[in-house]
Short mmCIF file of C-alpha atoms in Angstrom, two decimals:
data_model
loop_
_atom_site.label_atom_id
_atom_site.label_comp_id
_atom_site.label_asym_id
_atom_site.label_seq_id
_atom_site.Cartn_x
_atom_site.Cartn_y
_atom_site.Cartn_z
CA MET A 5 82.44 42.51 -15.33
CA GLY A 6 83.17 43.41 -11.73
CA GLY A 7 80.84 40.77 -10.31
CA LEU A 8 77.81 43.08 -10.08
CA PRO A 9 74.49 41.47 -10.88
CA VAL A 10 72.87 42.50 -14.13
CA VAL A 11 69.34 43.71 -13.58
CA ASN A 12 66.83 44.36 -16.33
CA SER A 13 66.30 48.13 -16.29
CA SER A 14 62.70 47.70 -17.40
CA SER A 15 61.84 45.65 -14.31
CA ALA A 16 60.18 47.46 -11.45
CA ILE A 17 61.62 47.37 -7.97
CA ALA A 18 58.93 46.88 -5.35
CA LEU A 19 59.39 47.18 -1.62
CA PRO A 20 58.03 44.08 0.08
CA GLU A 21 55.49 44.51 2.83
CA SER A 22 57.54 45.11 5.92
CA LYS A 23 56.94 42.82 8.85
CA HIS A 24 58.86 45.33 10.96
CA ASP A 25 56.00 47.85 10.78
CA GLN A 26 53.63 45.49 12.53
CA GLY A 27 56.04 44.60 15.34
CA ALA A 28 57.94 47.86 15.63
CA ALA A 29 57.38 47.98 19.40
CA VAL A 30 59.35 44.76 19.85
CA VAL A 31 62.94 45.54 20.81
CA LYS A 32 65.37 43.17 19.14
CA SER A 33 68.44 43.96 21.18
CA THR A 34 70.29 42.52 24.12
CA PRO A 35 69.62 43.75 27.68
CA ASP A 36 72.60 46.12 27.45
CA GLY A 37 70.99 47.84 24.44
CA LYS A 38 73.20 46.39 21.70
CA PRO A 39 71.59 44.79 18.62
CA LYS A 40 71.81 41.00 18.33
CA LYS A 41 73.12 41.06 14.74
CA LYS A 42 75.95 42.85 13.00
CA ILE A 43 74.68 45.76 10.92
CA CYS A 44 75.98 44.14 7.73
CA CYS A 45 73.74 41.11 8.33
CA ALA A 46 70.57 42.93 9.35
CA CYS A 47 67.73 43.64 6.90
CA PRO A 48 68.99 41.73 3.85
CA ASP A 49 65.82 42.36 1.82
CA THR A 50 65.86 46.15 2.06
CA LYS A 51 69.65 46.18 1.69
CA LYS A 52 69.39 44.29 -1.60
CA LEU A 53 66.72 46.62 -2.97
CA ARG A 54 68.69 49.69 -1.87
CA ASP A 55 71.92 48.42 -3.43
CA GLU A 56 70.28 47.42 -6.73
CA CYS A 57 68.63 50.83 -7.03
CA ILE A 58 71.89 52.67 -6.34
CA VAL A 59 73.78 50.60 -8.92
CA GLU A 60 71.11 51.18 -11.58
CA HIS A 61 70.02 54.75 -10.89
CA GLY A 62 72.52 56.40 -8.54
CA GLU A 63 72.18 57.35 -4.89
CA GLU A 64 70.23 60.56 -5.55
CA ALA A 65 67.33 58.66 -7.16
CA CYS A 66 67.04 56.04 -4.40
CA GLY A 67 66.09 58.00 -1.30
CA LYS A 68 62.94 55.91 -0.85
CA TRP A 69 64.94 52.65 -0.68
CA ILE A 70 67.68 54.14 1.46
CA GLU A 71 65.14 55.36 4.01
CA ALA A 72 63.31 52.00 3.97
CA HIS A 73 66.61 50.28 4.83
CA ARG A 74 67.36 52.76 7.60
CA LYS A 75 63.88 52.21 9.05
CA CYS A 76 64.46 48.47 9.06
CA LEU A 77 67.84 48.89 10.75
CA ARG A 78 66.28 51.09 13.44
CA ALA A 79 63.65 48.40 14.03
CA GLU A 80 66.51 45.93 14.56
CA GLY A 81 67.98 48.19 17.27
CA PHE A 82 70.64 50.10 15.32
CA ASN A 83 71.10 53.84 15.76
CA VAL A 84 71.31 55.08 12.16
#
């Protein structure tokens, strides 16, 4: 139905340990300040967790995952 993945609602979603926290001082952008990747391709792990949470529980209940994804995107050089 619609192509959305079915996720067991009793399973817990856990945020993986972020490697970005340890190397946050490393700038991953080109010399002109633009990120190397497209925003749609950056941070696939946090994007997946964020999207699954929103599908299951709605955007209002997923602030923790949304912010984790934004933090990852900022670490990749995006201004979000």
